[in-house]
Short mmCIF file of C-alpha atoms in Angstrom, two decimals:
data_model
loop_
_atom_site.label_atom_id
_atom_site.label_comp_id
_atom_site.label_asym_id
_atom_site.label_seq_id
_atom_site.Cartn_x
_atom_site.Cartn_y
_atom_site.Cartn_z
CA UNK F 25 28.59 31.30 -17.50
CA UNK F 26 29.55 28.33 -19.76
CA UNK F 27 26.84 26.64 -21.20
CA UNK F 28 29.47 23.14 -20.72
CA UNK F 29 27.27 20.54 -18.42
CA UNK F 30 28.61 19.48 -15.13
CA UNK F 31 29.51 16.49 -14.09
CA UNK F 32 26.87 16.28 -11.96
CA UNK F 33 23.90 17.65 -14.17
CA UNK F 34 24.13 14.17 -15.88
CA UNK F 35 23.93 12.31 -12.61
CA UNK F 36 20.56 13.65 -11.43
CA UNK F 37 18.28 10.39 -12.48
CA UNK F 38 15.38 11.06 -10.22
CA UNK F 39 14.03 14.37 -9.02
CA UNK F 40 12.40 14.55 -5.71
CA UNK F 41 10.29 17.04 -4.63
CA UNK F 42 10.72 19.71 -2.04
CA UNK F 43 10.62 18.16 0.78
CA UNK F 44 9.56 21.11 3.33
CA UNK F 45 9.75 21.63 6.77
CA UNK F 46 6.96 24.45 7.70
CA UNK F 47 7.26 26.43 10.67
CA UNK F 48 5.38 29.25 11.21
CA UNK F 49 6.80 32.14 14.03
CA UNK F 50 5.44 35.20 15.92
CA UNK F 51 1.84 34.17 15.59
CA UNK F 52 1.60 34.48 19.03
CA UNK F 53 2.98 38.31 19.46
CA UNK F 54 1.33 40.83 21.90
CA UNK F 55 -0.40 43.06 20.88
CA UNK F 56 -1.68 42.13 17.91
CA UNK F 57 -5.55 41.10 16.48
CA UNK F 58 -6.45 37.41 15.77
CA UNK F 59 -6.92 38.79 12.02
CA UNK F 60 -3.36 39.85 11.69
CA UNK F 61 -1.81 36.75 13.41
CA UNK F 62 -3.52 34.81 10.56
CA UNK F 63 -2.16 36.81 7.79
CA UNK F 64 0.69 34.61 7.01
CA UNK F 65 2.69 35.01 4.32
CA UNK F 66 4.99 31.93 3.82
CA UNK F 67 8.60 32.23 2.36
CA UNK F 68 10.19 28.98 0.87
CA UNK F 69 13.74 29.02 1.23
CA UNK F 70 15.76 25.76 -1.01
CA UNK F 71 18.88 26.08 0.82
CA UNK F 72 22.34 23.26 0.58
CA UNK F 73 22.73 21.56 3.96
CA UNK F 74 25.56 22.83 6.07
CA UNK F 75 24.06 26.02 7.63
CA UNK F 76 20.80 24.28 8.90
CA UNK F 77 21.39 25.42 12.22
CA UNK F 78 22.04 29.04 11.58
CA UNK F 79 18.92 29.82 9.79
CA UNK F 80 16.99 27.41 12.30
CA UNK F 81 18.14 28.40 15.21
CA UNK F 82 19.35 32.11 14.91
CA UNK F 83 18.52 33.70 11.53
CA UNK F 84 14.44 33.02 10.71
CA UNK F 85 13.11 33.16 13.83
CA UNK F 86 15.13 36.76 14.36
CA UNK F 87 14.13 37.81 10.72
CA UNK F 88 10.27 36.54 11.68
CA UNK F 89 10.24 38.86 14.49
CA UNK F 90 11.58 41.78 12.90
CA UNK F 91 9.23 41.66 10.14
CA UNK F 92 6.16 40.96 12.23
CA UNK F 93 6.90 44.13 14.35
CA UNK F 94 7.79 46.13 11.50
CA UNK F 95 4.50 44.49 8.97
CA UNK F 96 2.45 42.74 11.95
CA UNK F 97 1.93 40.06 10.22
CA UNK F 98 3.72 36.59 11.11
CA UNK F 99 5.74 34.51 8.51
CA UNK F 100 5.57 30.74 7.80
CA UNK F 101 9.02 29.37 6.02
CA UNK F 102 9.31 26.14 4.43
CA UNK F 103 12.60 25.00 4.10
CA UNK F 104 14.30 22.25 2.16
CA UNK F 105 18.31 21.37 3.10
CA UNK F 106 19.94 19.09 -0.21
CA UNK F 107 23.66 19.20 -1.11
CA UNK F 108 23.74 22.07 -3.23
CA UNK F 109 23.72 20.52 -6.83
CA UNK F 110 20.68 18.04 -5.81
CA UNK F 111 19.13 21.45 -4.28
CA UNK F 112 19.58 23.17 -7.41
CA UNK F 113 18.65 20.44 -9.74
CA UNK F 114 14.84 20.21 -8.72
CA UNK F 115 14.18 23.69 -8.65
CA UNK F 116 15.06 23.78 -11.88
CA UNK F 117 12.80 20.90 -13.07
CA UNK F 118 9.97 22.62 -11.23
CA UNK F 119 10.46 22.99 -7.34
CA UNK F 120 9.47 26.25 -6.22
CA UNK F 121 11.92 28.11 -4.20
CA UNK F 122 11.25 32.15 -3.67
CA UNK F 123 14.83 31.75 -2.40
CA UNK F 124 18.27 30.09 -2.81
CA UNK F 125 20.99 30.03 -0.82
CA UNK F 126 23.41 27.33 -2.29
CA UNK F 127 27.46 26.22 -1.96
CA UNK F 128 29.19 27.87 -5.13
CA UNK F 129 27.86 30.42 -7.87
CA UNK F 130 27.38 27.70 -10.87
CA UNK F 131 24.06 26.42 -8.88
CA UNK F 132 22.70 29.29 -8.95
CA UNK F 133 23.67 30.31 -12.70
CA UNK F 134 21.49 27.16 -13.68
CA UNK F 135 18.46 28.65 -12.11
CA UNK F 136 19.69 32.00 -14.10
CA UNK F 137 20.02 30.02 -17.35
CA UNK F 138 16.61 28.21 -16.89
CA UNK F 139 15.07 32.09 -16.61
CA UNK F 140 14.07 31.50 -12.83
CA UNK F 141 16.48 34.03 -11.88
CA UNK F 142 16.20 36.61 -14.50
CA UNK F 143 17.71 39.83 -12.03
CA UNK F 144 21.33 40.61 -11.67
CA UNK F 145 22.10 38.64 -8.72
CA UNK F 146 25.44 39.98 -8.25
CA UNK F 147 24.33 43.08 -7.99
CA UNK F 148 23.33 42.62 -4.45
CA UNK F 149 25.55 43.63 -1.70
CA UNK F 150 29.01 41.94 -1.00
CA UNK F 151 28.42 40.28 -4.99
CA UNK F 152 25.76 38.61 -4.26
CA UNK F 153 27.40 36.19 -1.67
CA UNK F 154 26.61 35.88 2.20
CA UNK F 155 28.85 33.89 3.60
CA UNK F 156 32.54 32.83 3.21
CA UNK F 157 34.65 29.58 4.67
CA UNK F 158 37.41 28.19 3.40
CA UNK F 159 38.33 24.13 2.80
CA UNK F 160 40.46 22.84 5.70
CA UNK F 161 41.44 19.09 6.57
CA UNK F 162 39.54 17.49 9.35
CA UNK F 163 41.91 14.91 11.21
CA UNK F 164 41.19 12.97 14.40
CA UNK F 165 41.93 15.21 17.99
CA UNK F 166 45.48 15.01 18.39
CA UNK F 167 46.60 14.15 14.81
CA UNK F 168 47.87 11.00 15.26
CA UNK F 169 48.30 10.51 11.25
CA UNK F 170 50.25 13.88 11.41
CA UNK F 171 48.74 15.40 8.63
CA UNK F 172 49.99 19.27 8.09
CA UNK F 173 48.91 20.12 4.24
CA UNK F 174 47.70 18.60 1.25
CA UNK F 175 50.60 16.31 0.40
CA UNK F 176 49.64 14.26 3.35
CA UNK F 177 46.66 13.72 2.28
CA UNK F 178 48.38 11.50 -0.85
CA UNK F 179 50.29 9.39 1.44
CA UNK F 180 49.65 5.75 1.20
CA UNK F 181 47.52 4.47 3.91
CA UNK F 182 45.88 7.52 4.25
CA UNK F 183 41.92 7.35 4.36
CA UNK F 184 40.09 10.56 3.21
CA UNK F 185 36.46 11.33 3.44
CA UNK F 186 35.03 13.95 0.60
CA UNK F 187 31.55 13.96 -0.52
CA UNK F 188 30.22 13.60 -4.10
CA UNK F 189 30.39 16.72 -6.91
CA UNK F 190 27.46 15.14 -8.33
CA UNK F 191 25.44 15.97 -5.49
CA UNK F 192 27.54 18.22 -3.61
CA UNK F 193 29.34 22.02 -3.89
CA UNK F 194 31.52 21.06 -0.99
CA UNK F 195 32.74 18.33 -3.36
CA UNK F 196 33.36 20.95 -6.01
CA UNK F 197 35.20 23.58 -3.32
CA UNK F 198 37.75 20.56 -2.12
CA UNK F 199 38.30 19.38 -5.34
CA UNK F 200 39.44 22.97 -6.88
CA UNK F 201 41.36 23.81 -3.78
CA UNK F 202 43.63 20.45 -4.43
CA UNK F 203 43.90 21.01 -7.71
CA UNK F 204 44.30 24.38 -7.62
CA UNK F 205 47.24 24.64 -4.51
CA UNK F 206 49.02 22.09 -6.81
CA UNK F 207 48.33 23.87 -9.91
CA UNK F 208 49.28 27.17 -8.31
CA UNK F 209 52.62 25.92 -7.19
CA UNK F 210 51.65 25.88 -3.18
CA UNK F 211 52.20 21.70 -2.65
CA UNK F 212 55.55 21.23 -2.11
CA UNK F 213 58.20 19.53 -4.68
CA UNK F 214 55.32 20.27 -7.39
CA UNK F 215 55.74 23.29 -10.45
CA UNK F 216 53.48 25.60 -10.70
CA UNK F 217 51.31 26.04 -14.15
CA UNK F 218 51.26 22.32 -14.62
CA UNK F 219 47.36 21.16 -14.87
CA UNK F 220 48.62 17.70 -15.74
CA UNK F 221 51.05 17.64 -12.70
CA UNK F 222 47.71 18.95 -10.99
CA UNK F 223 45.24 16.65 -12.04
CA UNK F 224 47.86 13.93 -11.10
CA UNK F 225 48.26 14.99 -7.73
CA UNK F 226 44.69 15.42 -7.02
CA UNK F 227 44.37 11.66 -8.66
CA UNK F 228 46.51 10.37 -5.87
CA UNK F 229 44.56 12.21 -3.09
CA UNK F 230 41.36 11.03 -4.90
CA UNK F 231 43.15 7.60 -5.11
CA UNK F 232 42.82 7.60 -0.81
CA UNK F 233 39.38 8.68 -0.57
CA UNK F 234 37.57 5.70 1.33
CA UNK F 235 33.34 7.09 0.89
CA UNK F 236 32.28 9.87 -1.09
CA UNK F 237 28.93 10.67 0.42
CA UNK F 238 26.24 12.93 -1.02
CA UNK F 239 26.72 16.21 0.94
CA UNK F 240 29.43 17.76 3.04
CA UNK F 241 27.00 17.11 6.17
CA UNK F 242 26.29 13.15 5.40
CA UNK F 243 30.37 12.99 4.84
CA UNK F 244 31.02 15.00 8.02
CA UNK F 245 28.29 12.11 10.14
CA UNK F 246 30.80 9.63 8.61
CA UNK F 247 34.00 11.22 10.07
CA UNK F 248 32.08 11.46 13.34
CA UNK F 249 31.13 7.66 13.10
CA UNK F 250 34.51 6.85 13.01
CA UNK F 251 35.50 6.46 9.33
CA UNK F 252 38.29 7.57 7.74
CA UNK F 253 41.58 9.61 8.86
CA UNK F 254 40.77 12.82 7.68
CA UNK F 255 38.11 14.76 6.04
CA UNK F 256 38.05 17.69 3.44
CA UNK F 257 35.51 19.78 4.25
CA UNK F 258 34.44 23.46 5.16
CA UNK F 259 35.70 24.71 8.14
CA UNK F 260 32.19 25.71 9.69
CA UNK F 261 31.50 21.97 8.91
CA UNK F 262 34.67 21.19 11.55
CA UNK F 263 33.62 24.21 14.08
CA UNK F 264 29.88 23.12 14.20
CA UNK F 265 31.18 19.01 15.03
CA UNK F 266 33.58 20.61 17.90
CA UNK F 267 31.09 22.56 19.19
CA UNK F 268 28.24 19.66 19.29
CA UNK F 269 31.40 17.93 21.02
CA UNK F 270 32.81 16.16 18.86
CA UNK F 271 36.55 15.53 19.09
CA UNK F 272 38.22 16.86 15.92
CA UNK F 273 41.18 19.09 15.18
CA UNK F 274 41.44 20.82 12.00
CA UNK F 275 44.45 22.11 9.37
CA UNK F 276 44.38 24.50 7.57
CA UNK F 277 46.52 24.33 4.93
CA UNK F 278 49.34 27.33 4.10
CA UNK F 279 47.64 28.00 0.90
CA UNK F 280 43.38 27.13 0.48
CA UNK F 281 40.46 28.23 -1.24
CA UNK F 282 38.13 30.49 0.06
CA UNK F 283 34.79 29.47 -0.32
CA UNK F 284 32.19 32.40 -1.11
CA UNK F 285 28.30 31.19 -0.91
CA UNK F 286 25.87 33.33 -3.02
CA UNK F 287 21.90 33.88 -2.26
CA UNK F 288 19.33 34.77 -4.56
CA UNK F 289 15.75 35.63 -4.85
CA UNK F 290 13.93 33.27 -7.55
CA UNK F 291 12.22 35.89 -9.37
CA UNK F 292 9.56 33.42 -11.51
CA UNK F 293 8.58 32.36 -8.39
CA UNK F 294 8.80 35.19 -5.66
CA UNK F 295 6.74 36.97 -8.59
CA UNK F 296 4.73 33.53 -8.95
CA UNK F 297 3.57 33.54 -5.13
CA UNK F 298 3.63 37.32 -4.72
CA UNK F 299 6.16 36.95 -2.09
CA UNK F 300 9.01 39.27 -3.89
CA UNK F 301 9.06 42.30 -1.32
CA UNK F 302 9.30 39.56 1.78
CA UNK F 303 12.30 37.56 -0.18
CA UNK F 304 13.90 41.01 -1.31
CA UNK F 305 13.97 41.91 2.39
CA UNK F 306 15.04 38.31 3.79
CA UNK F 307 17.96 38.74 1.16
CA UNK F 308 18.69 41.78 2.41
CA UNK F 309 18.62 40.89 6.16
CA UNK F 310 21.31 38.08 5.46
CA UNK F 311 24.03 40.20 4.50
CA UNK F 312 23.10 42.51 8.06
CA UNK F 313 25.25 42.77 11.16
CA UNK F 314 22.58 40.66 13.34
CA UNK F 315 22.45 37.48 10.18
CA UNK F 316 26.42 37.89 9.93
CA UNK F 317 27.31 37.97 13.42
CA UNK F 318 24.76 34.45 13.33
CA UNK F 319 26.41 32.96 10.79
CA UNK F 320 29.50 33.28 12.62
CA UNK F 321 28.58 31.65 15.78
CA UNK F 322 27.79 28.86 13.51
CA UNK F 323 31.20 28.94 12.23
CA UNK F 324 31.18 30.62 8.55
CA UNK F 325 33.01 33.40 8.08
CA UNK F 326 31.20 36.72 7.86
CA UNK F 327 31.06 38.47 4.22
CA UNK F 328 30.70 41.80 6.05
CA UNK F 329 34.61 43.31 6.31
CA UNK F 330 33.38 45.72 9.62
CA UNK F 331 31.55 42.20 11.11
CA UNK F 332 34.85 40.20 9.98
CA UNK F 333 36.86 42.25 11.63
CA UNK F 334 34.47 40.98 15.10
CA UNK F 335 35.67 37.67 14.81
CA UNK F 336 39.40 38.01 14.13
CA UNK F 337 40.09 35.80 16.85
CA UNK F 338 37.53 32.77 15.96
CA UNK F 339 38.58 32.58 12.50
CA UNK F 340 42.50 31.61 11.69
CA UNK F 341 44.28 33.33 9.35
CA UNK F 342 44.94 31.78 5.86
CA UNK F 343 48.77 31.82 4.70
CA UNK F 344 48.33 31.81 0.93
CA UNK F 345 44.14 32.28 0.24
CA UNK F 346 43.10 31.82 -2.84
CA UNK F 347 39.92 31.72 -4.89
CA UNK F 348 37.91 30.82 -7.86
CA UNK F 349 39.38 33.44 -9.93
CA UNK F 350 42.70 32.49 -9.58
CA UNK F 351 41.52 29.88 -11.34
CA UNK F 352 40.18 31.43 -13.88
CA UNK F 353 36.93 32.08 -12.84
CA UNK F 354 34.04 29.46 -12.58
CA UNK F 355 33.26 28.97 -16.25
CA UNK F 356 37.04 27.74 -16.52
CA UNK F 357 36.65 25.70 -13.86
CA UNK F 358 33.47 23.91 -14.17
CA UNK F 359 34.48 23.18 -17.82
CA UNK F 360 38.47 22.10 -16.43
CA UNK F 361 37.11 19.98 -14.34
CA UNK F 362 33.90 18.90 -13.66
CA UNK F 363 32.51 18.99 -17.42
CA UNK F 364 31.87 15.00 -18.25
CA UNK F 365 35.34 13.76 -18.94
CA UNK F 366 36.91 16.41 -17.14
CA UNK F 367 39.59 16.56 -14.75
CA UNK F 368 37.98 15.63 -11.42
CA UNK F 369 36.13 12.66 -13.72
CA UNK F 370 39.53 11.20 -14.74
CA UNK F 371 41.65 11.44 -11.57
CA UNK F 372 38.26 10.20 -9.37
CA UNK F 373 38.16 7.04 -11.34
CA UNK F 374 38.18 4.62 -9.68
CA UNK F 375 38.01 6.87 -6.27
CA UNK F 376 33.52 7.67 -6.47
CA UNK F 377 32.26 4.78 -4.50
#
């Protein structure tokens, strides 16, 4: 990994600390003795904001159970949802994760560079990464601006919602798959190879942007509160709104990025809190057929190719994918553009609100 800053590491002013949300489940299992429903052990999981709902709702309390039948003992988890780079940025000043699930792989190569993750973390199963989406257009039901691809989305008049790279991957994901569908020669009546023909064409997009807020959930609220013509986000950011019943329609565009989402175990402090065979085994559990198909119903794409292949139907398929390392690979593209200066800095000016 580059040792270039982002953008974004020089925009953390404050740090705030975890703030948690406890919940402790299966104390109340049959079967077992008052003494082993207060053996506890308590898992804190710092995780970026979009899937919430699948670890609330589906994945903890079905991990929970499966470990108290197989251990008999119940688990507490405190969780903390940030955008990804404000997520990642207090655990490195001190904020004690055992676990990470974040956006893009940079977040959690800061953790590895501040020796908090000291393991190969790609080592893991599927590369280390647990769920995949990829970066659509969000546009109001019907499509009354008639947006079909990312040249639309320079059109005068146009108002686009993104959030913030400073605070958010999501932010980082749109801006590389703009910048990279131009650069790649997929935007029509642009060359391919061209990062200055690139950087201009995400400038113009960047140019309609009407409120960069701080995470791909805050900037999906303010789609849903009426602001703005279309959105670049995830797509399980679109499918969760539709299904809370919200009326939005979604492109996607002939050629996007797919976005892959890593996990890790934070060994200083698994180690730290002797939690490291319960966050080995939580780790594990998210890349199985029960966390994948619950990811799904919560709209990301499973990592899984035999769980995938479940949810043909759900998920469209992508014209042209393409991904980071088409690009280069992150180090190239966190030093392209989001190193101070970079790309995204100069064609953003005067777009970051």
């Amino acid at each position: 990994m580059s040792t270039t800053p982002t953008w974004r590491e020089f925009a953390v002013t404050s740090i705030l600390p975890m703030a948690a949300i406890a919940i402790v489940i299966g104390c109340g299992a049959s079967g077992a003795s008052d003494k082993d429903a207060t053996a506890t052990q308590t898992l804190t999981l710092g995780a970026y904001t979009t899937p919430r709902e699948a670890y609330g709702r589906d994945i903890l309390p079905a991990f929970a159970a499966q470990w108290r039948a197989k251990h008999g003992k119940a688990i507490a988890f405190e969780e903390s949802y940030l955008g990804s780079g404000a997520q990642a940025a207090p655990l490195r000043a001190g904020s004690r994760a055992d676990l990470v699930a974040l956006s893009l792989e940079p977040d959690v190569e800061l953790l590895a560079g501040k020796g908090l993750i000291t393991g190969d973390w790609k080592q893991r199963a599927v590369g280390g990464m647990i769920t995949n989406s990829v970066v659509v257009i969000g546009v109001r039901s019907g499509n009354p601006k008639k947006i079909v691809g990312w040249s639309d989305l320079a059109r005068p008049g146009i108002k686009v919602l993104t959030p913030s790279p400073k605070t958010s991957g999501g932010a980082m994901w749109n801006a590389a798959a703009i910048f990279g569908a131009a650069f790649l020669g997929h935007v029509p009546n642009l060359p391919a190879g061209d990062s200055a023909v690139a950087e201009q064409f995400l400038r113009e997009v960047l140019g309609n942007v009407a409120i960069m807020d701080k995470g791909g959930r805050e900037s999906m609220l303010t789609f849903e509160q009426g602001v703005g013509d279309a959105i670049i986000t995830y797509e399980n950011e679109v499918l969760a709104a539709r299904e809370a019943g919200q009326a939005i329609d979604y492109i996607i565009p002939d050629a996007t990025l797919l976005i892959e989402s890593p996990a890790a175990v934070v060994d200083a402090y698994a180690d730290r809190h002797g939690t490291r065979a319960l966050a080995d085994a939580f780790l594990d559990y998210l890349t199985s057929p029960e966390a994948q198909r619950a990811f799904a119903k919560h709209g990301f794409r499973p990592v899984v190719p035999a769980i995938a292949a479940e949810y043909a139907d759900k998920f469209p398929s992508v014209k042209q994918p393409f991904t980071i390392r088409d690009l280069g690979g992150w180090p190239n593209v966190v030093q392209q553009l989001f190193a101070p200066g970079a790309v995204f800095e100069r064609a953003s000016t005067p777009a970051v609100r």
